[in-house]
Short mmCIF file of C-alpha atoms and ligand atoms in Angstrom, two decimals:
data_model
loop_
_atom_site.label_atom_id
_atom_site.label_comp_id
_atom_site.label_asym_id
_atom_site.label_seq_id
_atom_site.Cartn_x
_atom_site.Cartn_y
_atom_site.Cartn_z
CA MET A 1 0.00 0.00 0.00
CA CYS A 2 1.49 3.39 -0.93
CA GLY A 3 1.75 6.33 1.47
CA ALA A 4 -1.19 8.24 0.03
CA GLU A 5 -3.48 5.26 0.49
CA LEU A 6 -2.23 4.78 4.03
CA ASP A 7 -3.04 8.39 4.84
CA SER A 8 -6.56 8.05 3.54
CA THR A 9 -7.23 4.96 5.67
CA PRO A 10 -9.44 5.87 8.62
CA MET A 11 -7.53 5.58 11.90
CA MET A 12 -10.01 3.19 13.48
CA ALA A 13 -10.59 0.96 10.47
CA GLU A 14 -12.23 -2.19 11.72
CA ARG A 15 -10.43 -5.38 10.96
CA GLU A 16 -12.40 -8.15 9.36
CA ILE A 17 -12.98 -11.00 11.77
CA ASP A 18 -11.66 -13.93 9.87
CA LEU A 19 -8.68 -16.21 9.61
CA GLU A 20 -7.47 -18.01 6.58
CA ILE A 21 -8.18 -21.61 7.48
CA HIS A 22 -5.27 -23.93 6.90
CA SER A 23 -6.51 -27.28 8.12
CA PRO A 24 -5.49 -30.08 5.78
CA ILE A 25 -6.52 -33.69 6.20
CA THR A 26 -3.41 -35.82 6.65
CA PRO A 27 -3.12 -39.62 6.63
CA ILE A 28 -1.79 -41.40 9.71
CA HIS A 29 0.17 -44.60 9.20
CA GLY A 30 1.09 -47.35 11.60
CA PRO A 31 1.51 -51.11 11.82
CA GLU A 32 -1.58 -51.56 14.02
CA LEU A 33 -3.66 -49.71 11.43
CA GLU A 34 -2.40 -51.87 8.59
CA ALA A 35 -2.93 -55.01 10.68
CA GLN A 36 -6.60 -54.12 11.13
CA GLY A 37 -7.07 -52.83 7.57
CA ILE A 38 -8.04 -49.35 8.78
CA SER A 39 -7.33 -46.10 7.00
CA LEU A 40 -6.89 -43.29 9.47
CA TRP A 41 -6.90 -39.55 8.77
CA MET A 42 -6.51 -36.45 10.84
CA LYS A 43 -8.19 -33.08 10.29
CA ARG A 44 -5.46 -30.64 11.30
CA ASP A 45 -7.32 -27.84 13.05
CA ASP A 46 -4.19 -27.52 15.20
CA LEU A 47 -2.62 -25.77 12.20
CA ILE A 48 -5.23 -22.98 12.05
CA HIS A 49 -3.20 -20.66 14.29
CA PRO A 50 -0.53 -21.15 16.97
CA PHE A 51 -2.53 -19.40 19.72
CA ILE A 52 -6.10 -19.21 18.43
CA SER A 53 -5.89 -22.92 18.24
CA GLY A 54 -8.18 -25.44 16.64
CA ASN A 55 -11.70 -25.51 17.88
CA LYS A 56 -11.16 -22.32 19.87
CA TRP A 57 -11.12 -20.32 16.65
CA ARG A 58 -14.15 -22.26 15.39
CA LYS A 59 -15.99 -21.31 18.57
CA LEU A 60 -14.89 -17.67 18.70
CA LYS A 61 -15.47 -16.69 15.10
CA TYR A 62 -19.22 -15.99 15.26
CA ALA A 63 -19.10 -14.71 18.83
CA LEU A 64 -16.57 -12.08 17.78
CA ARG A 65 -18.62 -11.12 14.76
CA ASP A 66 -21.64 -10.75 17.02
CA ALA A 67 -19.63 -8.57 19.41
CA ARG A 68 -18.54 -6.39 16.49
CA ARG A 69 -22.09 -6.12 15.15
CA LEU A 70 -23.28 -4.98 18.58
CA GLY A 71 -20.45 -2.45 18.78
CA ARG A 72 -18.91 -4.02 21.89
CA LYS A 73 -15.35 -3.07 22.73
CA ARG A 74 -14.22 -5.66 25.25
CA LEU A 75 -14.44 -9.45 25.35
CA VAL A 76 -14.95 -10.86 28.84
CA THR A 77 -14.52 -14.54 29.48
CA PHE A 78 -13.55 -17.26 31.98
CA GLY A 79 -11.03 -20.07 32.19
CA GLY A 80 -8.74 -22.25 34.24
CA ALA A 81 -5.07 -21.35 34.57
CA TRP A 82 -4.08 -23.46 31.54
CA SER A 83 -7.08 -22.55 29.44
CA ASN A 84 -6.65 -22.77 25.65
CA HIS A 85 -9.80 -20.67 25.43
CA LEU A 86 -8.40 -17.76 27.49
CA LEU A 87 -5.29 -17.67 25.33
CA ALA A 88 -7.29 -17.87 22.10
CA THR A 89 -9.56 -15.03 23.28
CA ALA A 90 -6.59 -12.88 24.29
CA CYS A 91 -4.86 -13.35 20.95
CA ALA A 92 -8.02 -13.01 18.83
CA GLY A 93 -8.97 -9.88 20.77
CA ALA A 94 -5.59 -8.34 20.01
CA MET A 95 -5.82 -9.39 16.39
CA PHE A 96 -9.31 -8.08 15.71
CA GLY A 97 -9.27 -4.94 17.85
CA PHE A 98 -11.06 -5.83 21.08
CA ARG A 99 -9.81 -5.32 24.60
CA THR A 100 -9.98 -8.51 26.68
CA LEU A 101 -10.64 -9.41 30.29
CA GLY A 102 -10.19 -12.94 31.59
CA PHE A 103 -11.45 -14.28 34.91
CA VAL A 104 -8.96 -16.94 35.96
CA ARG A 105 -9.92 -19.74 38.34
CA GLY A 106 -7.42 -19.66 41.21
CA ASP A 107 -5.14 -17.08 42.79
CA GLU A 108 -2.07 -15.23 41.57
CA SER A 109 0.06 -18.27 42.35
CA ALA A 110 -1.60 -19.90 39.33
CA SER A 111 0.69 -17.80 37.14
CA ASN A 112 2.21 -19.85 34.31
CA PRO A 113 3.43 -19.51 30.69
CA VAL A 114 -0.12 -19.60 29.27
CA LEU A 115 -1.26 -16.71 31.46
CA SER A 116 1.94 -14.83 30.58
CA LEU A 117 1.01 -15.20 26.92
CA CYS A 118 -2.51 -13.95 27.69
CA ARG A 119 -1.01 -10.89 29.36
CA LEU A 120 1.36 -10.37 26.47
CA PHE A 121 -1.64 -10.22 24.14
CA GLY A 122 -3.03 -7.49 26.37
CA MET A 123 -5.56 -9.46 28.37
CA GLU A 124 -6.40 -8.12 31.80
CA LEU A 125 -6.47 -11.05 34.23
CA VAL A 126 -8.64 -11.15 37.32
CA TYR A 127 -8.05 -14.10 39.65
CA VAL A 128 -11.13 -15.60 41.26
CA ASP A 129 -11.00 -18.26 43.98
CA ARG A 130 -12.54 -21.63 43.19
CA THR A 131 -15.65 -21.13 45.29
CA ARG A 132 -16.55 -17.76 43.81
CA TYR A 133 -15.63 -18.95 40.32
CA ARG A 134 -18.53 -21.42 40.38
CA ASP A 135 -20.99 -18.54 40.31
CA LYS A 136 -19.93 -16.93 37.04
CA ASP A 137 -22.95 -14.63 36.88
CA SER A 138 -22.01 -13.04 40.17
CA VAL A 139 -18.32 -12.77 39.22
CA TYR A 140 -19.32 -11.12 35.96
CA GLU A 141 -21.90 -8.82 37.55
CA SER A 142 -19.55 -7.63 40.25
CA HIS A 143 -16.94 -6.53 37.71
CA CYS A 144 -18.86 -5.72 34.56
CA GLY A 145 -22.51 -5.41 35.55
CA ARG A 146 -22.61 -1.67 35.91
CA THR A 147 -23.05 0.92 33.19
CA PRO A 148 -21.31 1.99 31.08
CA ASN A 149 -19.58 -1.38 30.82
CA GLN A 150 -22.83 -3.16 30.01
CA THR A 151 -22.86 -1.61 26.58
CA LEU A 152 -19.13 -2.10 26.01
CA ASP A 153 -18.55 -5.64 27.22
CA TYR A 154 -19.29 -8.87 25.42
CA ARG A 155 -19.46 -11.96 27.59
CA ILE A 156 -18.28 -15.31 26.28
CA ASP A 157 -18.84 -18.46 28.33
CA GLU A 158 -16.06 -20.65 29.63
CA GLY A 159 -14.55 -22.74 26.86
CA GLY A 160 -16.43 -20.65 24.30
CA PHE A 161 -19.56 -22.75 24.83
CA GLY A 162 -22.71 -21.43 23.17
CA PRO A 163 -24.78 -21.13 19.97
CA HIS A 164 -22.00 -19.26 18.17
CA ALA A 165 -19.65 -22.16 18.89
CA LEU A 166 -22.18 -24.52 17.35
CA GLU A 167 -22.22 -22.56 14.08
CA GLY A 168 -18.45 -22.32 13.89
CA CYS A 169 -17.84 -26.00 14.59
CA ALA A 170 -20.54 -27.11 12.14
CA GLU A 171 -18.41 -25.54 9.40
CA ILE A 172 -15.75 -28.21 9.87
CA ILE A 173 -17.99 -30.71 8.09
CA GLY A 174 -18.08 -28.57 4.95
CA GLU A 175 -14.29 -28.83 4.79
CA LEU A 176 -14.46 -32.63 4.77
CA MET A 177 -16.72 -32.95 1.78
CA GLY A 178 -15.78 -35.24 -1.05
CA PRO A 179 -16.01 -34.37 -4.73
CA GLY A 180 -19.30 -32.82 -5.79
CA ASP A 181 -20.17 -31.94 -2.19
CA SER A 182 -21.00 -35.49 -1.31
CA LEU A 183 -20.93 -36.43 2.34
CA PRO A 184 -17.52 -36.73 4.02
CA PRO A 185 -15.83 -39.88 2.70
CA PHE A 186 -15.38 -41.24 6.23
CA ASP A 187 -17.21 -43.96 8.10
CA HIS A 188 -16.35 -42.56 11.54
CA ILE A 189 -15.48 -39.10 12.85
CA PHE A 190 -13.97 -38.73 16.33
CA CYS A 191 -13.50 -35.66 18.51
CA ALA A 192 -12.46 -34.92 22.09
CA CYS A 193 -15.11 -33.39 24.38
CA GLY A 194 -14.61 -30.82 27.13
CA THR A 195 -17.90 -28.92 27.04
CA GLY A 196 -19.27 -30.87 24.07
CA ALA A 197 -19.78 -27.81 21.86
CA THR A 198 -17.45 -29.14 19.19
CA LEU A 199 -19.30 -32.46 19.10
CA ALA A 200 -22.66 -30.67 18.89
CA GLY A 201 -21.36 -28.57 15.99
CA LEU A 202 -20.08 -31.60 14.12
CA ALA A 203 -23.46 -33.30 14.66
CA LYS A 204 -25.24 -30.28 13.25
CA GLY A 205 -22.86 -30.05 10.31
CA LEU A 206 -23.46 -33.70 9.47
CA ALA A 207 -27.24 -33.51 9.85
CA THR A 208 -27.59 -30.39 7.76
CA SER A 209 -25.34 -31.70 4.98
CA ALA A 210 -26.93 -35.16 4.85
CA THR A 211 -29.09 -34.64 1.83
CA HIS A 212 -29.06 -37.66 -0.38
CA THR A 213 -26.44 -40.17 0.68
CA PRO A 214 -27.35 -43.18 2.80
CA GLN A 215 -23.75 -43.53 4.02
CA GLN A 216 -23.84 -41.11 6.95
CA PRO A 217 -20.56 -41.13 8.92
CA ILE A 218 -20.94 -42.12 12.56
CA LEU A 219 -19.90 -39.38 14.97
CA HIS A 220 -18.02 -40.33 18.16
CA GLY A 221 -17.23 -38.23 21.24
CA ILE A 222 -14.45 -39.03 23.69
CA PRO A 223 -15.01 -37.00 26.86
CA VAL A 224 -11.77 -36.08 28.65
CA LEU A 225 -13.38 -35.76 32.07
CA ARG A 226 -14.67 -38.29 34.56
CA SER A 227 -18.43 -38.94 34.92
CA ALA A 228 -19.01 -36.95 31.76
CA ASP A 229 -22.60 -38.01 31.15
CA PHE A 230 -23.76 -34.61 32.38
CA LEU A 231 -22.40 -33.28 29.10
CA ILE A 232 -25.01 -35.12 27.06
CA PRO A 233 -27.98 -32.88 28.00
CA GLN A 234 -25.62 -29.91 27.62
CA ILE A 235 -24.84 -31.03 24.07
CA ARG A 236 -28.56 -31.44 23.39
CA THR A 237 -29.33 -27.92 24.57
CA LEU A 238 -27.02 -26.69 21.81
CA TYR A 239 -28.23 -29.17 19.23
CA PRO A 240 -31.23 -31.33 20.18
CA HIS A 241 -30.93 -33.73 17.23
CA ALA A 242 -27.31 -34.70 17.87
CA HIS A 243 -26.57 -38.36 17.12
CA PHE A 244 -23.28 -39.72 18.37
CA GLU A 245 -21.54 -42.56 20.14
CA TRP A 246 -20.11 -41.74 23.52
CA HIS A 247 -16.95 -43.37 24.88
CA THR A 248 -16.48 -42.69 28.58
CA GLU A 249 -13.54 -45.00 29.30
CA TYR A 250 -10.68 -42.75 28.16
CA HIS A 251 -10.63 -39.97 30.79
CA PHE A 252 -7.57 -41.35 32.66
CA GLY A 253 -8.91 -40.31 36.04
CA GLY A 254 -10.42 -36.97 35.12
CA TYR A 255 -9.83 -33.61 33.49
CA ALA A 256 -6.09 -32.91 33.03
CA LYS A 257 -5.25 -36.20 34.76
CA SER A 258 -2.76 -38.41 33.03
CA SER A 259 -0.98 -41.73 33.40
CA PRO A 260 2.31 -43.34 32.33
CA GLU A 261 0.36 -45.41 29.80
CA LEU A 262 -1.15 -42.29 28.21
CA GLU A 263 2.22 -40.52 28.24
CA SER A 264 3.98 -43.42 26.61
CA PHE A 265 1.30 -43.53 23.89
CA ILE A 266 1.71 -39.77 23.29
CA ARG A 267 5.49 -40.11 23.07
CA GLN A 268 5.16 -42.87 20.50
CA PHE A 269 2.51 -41.05 18.47
CA CYS A 270 4.48 -37.78 18.31
CA ALA A 271 7.68 -39.61 17.34
CA ASP A 272 5.90 -41.71 14.68
CA THR A 273 3.89 -38.93 13.03
CA GLY A 274 5.51 -35.55 13.70
CA ILE A 275 2.10 -34.37 14.92
CA LEU A 276 1.97 -32.95 18.43
CA ILE A 277 -0.74 -34.22 20.72
CA GLU A 278 -1.01 -33.51 24.46
CA PRO A 279 -2.40 -35.25 27.55
CA VAL A 280 -5.48 -33.08 28.21
CA TYR A 281 -7.50 -33.52 25.01
CA THR A 282 -5.96 -34.88 21.85
CA GLY A 283 -3.78 -37.50 23.60
CA LYS A 284 -6.85 -39.11 25.20
CA LEU A 285 -8.71 -38.84 21.90
CA CYS A 286 -6.00 -40.59 19.90
CA PHE A 287 -5.40 -43.17 22.62
CA GLY A 288 -9.09 -44.05 22.54
CA VAL A 289 -9.24 -44.38 18.76
CA PHE A 290 -6.10 -46.55 18.63
CA ASP A 291 -7.37 -48.67 21.50
CA MET A 292 -10.67 -49.35 19.71
CA ILE A 293 -8.86 -50.10 16.46
CA ARG A 294 -6.53 -52.55 18.24
CA LYS A 295 -9.53 -54.27 19.80
CA GLY A 296 -11.08 -54.74 16.36
CA ALA A 297 -14.01 -52.37 16.89
CA PHE A 298 -14.14 -51.41 13.19
CA PRO A 299 -14.47 -53.69 10.17
CA ARG A 300 -11.57 -53.90 7.72
CA GLY A 301 -11.67 -51.14 5.15
CA SER A 302 -13.15 -48.60 7.60
CA ARG A 303 -12.16 -44.98 7.06
CA ILE A 304 -11.74 -43.07 10.28
CA LEU A 305 -11.17 -39.34 10.79
CA ILE A 306 -9.80 -37.82 14.00
CA LEU A 307 -10.37 -34.09 14.54
CA HIS A 308 -7.16 -32.59 15.94
CA SER A 309 -8.73 -29.77 17.92
CA GLY A 310 -5.43 -28.02 18.70
CA GLY A 311 -4.29 -27.09 22.18
CA LEU A 312 -0.55 -26.92 22.58
CA THR A 313 -0.91 -25.43 26.03
CA GLY A 314 -1.88 -28.73 27.61
CA MET A 315 1.65 -29.80 26.81
CA LEU A 316 3.24 -26.67 28.33
CA GLY A 317 1.73 -27.57 31.70
CA MET A 318 3.05 -31.12 31.63
CA HIS A 319 6.28 -30.85 29.68
CA GLN A 320 8.34 -32.15 32.63
CA ARG A 321 6.81 -35.55 32.00
CA PHE A 322 8.05 -35.81 28.46
C1 PLP B 1 -11.13 -26.80 24.45
C2 PLP B 1 -10.64 -27.98 23.73
C3 PLP B 1 -11.47 -29.09 23.48
C4 PLP B 1 -12.87 -29.20 24.03
O1 PLP B 1 -13.83 -28.79 23.11
P1 PLP B 1 -15.37 -28.71 23.55
O2 PLP B 1 -16.02 -28.05 22.41
O3 PLP B 1 -15.41 -27.85 24.78
O4 PLP B 1 -15.85 -30.06 23.82
C5 PLP B 1 -10.95 -30.14 22.75
N1 PLP B 1 -9.67 -30.12 22.31
C6 PLP B 1 -8.85 -29.08 22.55
C7 PLP B 1 -7.45 -29.15 22.08
C8 PLP B 1 -9.30 -27.99 23.27
O5 PLP B 1 -8.48 -26.96 23.53
#
C-alpha cells in the first residue's frame, strides 16, 4: 500500500474478523492400522493458528462477529489457569481490535506460561477463587454489571460454549466434503469433548449436509473428564438432534489427569507422526481411537477421521513428564 493510500485509511478501520483456514486432512500410518485394515486420517485444526488454536477459533469466530455487530469493545470470558480458550480469546482480541478481560480460576500463584502469553496479548487477568468462580454470573456482575460497561462488554462463556460455537464447529464438516459436495468420505469421525460444543457442531454439520447419501458417517465423542454423562444434556441444549456414540472410558482419572500409559502412547505417536498431541484432550482422543482399532471395533476397510482440535498449552503444563 502506498503512502497516500495509508493516509486516507481511517484511523479506526475495523479489521475483518476472519482467519485463513489452513486445516489439511493428513493420513496417519502405523503397523496396528495396517494389521486391522483401517485407514486413518486427521483433520489438522491444530494448524489454524498457533494461539487461536483449533476448535477455539471455530468457537470464537461468530461470537466475535456478534460482538462487532453490537459495537462491543471488550471481550470478557472465563477459564482455568491453563485454558486454551483464554489464550485464544486474548490473541483473537488483540488481532481483531477488542480489549480482553479474563477471569482466571485460582489465585495469583496460578501464574504460568499460558497466562503470561494472555497478558502479552493485552488481556487483563482477574483471579477468582474456586468457590466464587462457580458462580460466574455473580463474578461477571460484580466486575462488569454496571453501566457503562454493560454496553461495552461482550461476555463469552467458559470454553467458548454457546450457539456461536455450534455454528463455527458445524463448518468443519463442509471442509471434509468429497467431490461434488457429497458427504464426508469417512465412516467414523472422532473428537475430544470438554464442554461438548465441538461435538454438537459436528453433529449439526453432518445432519444439515446429509441430503441424499445413505452412508452417513458415525460421529463419536471421547469425553476427557470423569463422569461426563452430564455433558449429554448440555450437548442437546445446543443441538437437540445430535446423534453420536459416547466413549467414557478414556478420561484417565479426570480432566487434566494423566498416566504413564497415556504418556507413553503420546510419546510414540508424536515420534511416529511428527504431529503434536497432548495429555489433556488430543492424547486421550488418539489413545481411545487406537485402543478401539486394536480391539477390532471397526471392520476392515473402515475410514476413520480424527479431529485434531489443537491445544498446545496442555503440553506446556506437563512438559516435565516428556
Ligand atoms: C477446548 C478444547 C477441546 C474441548 O472442546 P469442547 O467443544 O469444549 O468439547 C478439545 N480439544 C482441545 C485441544 C481444546 O483446547
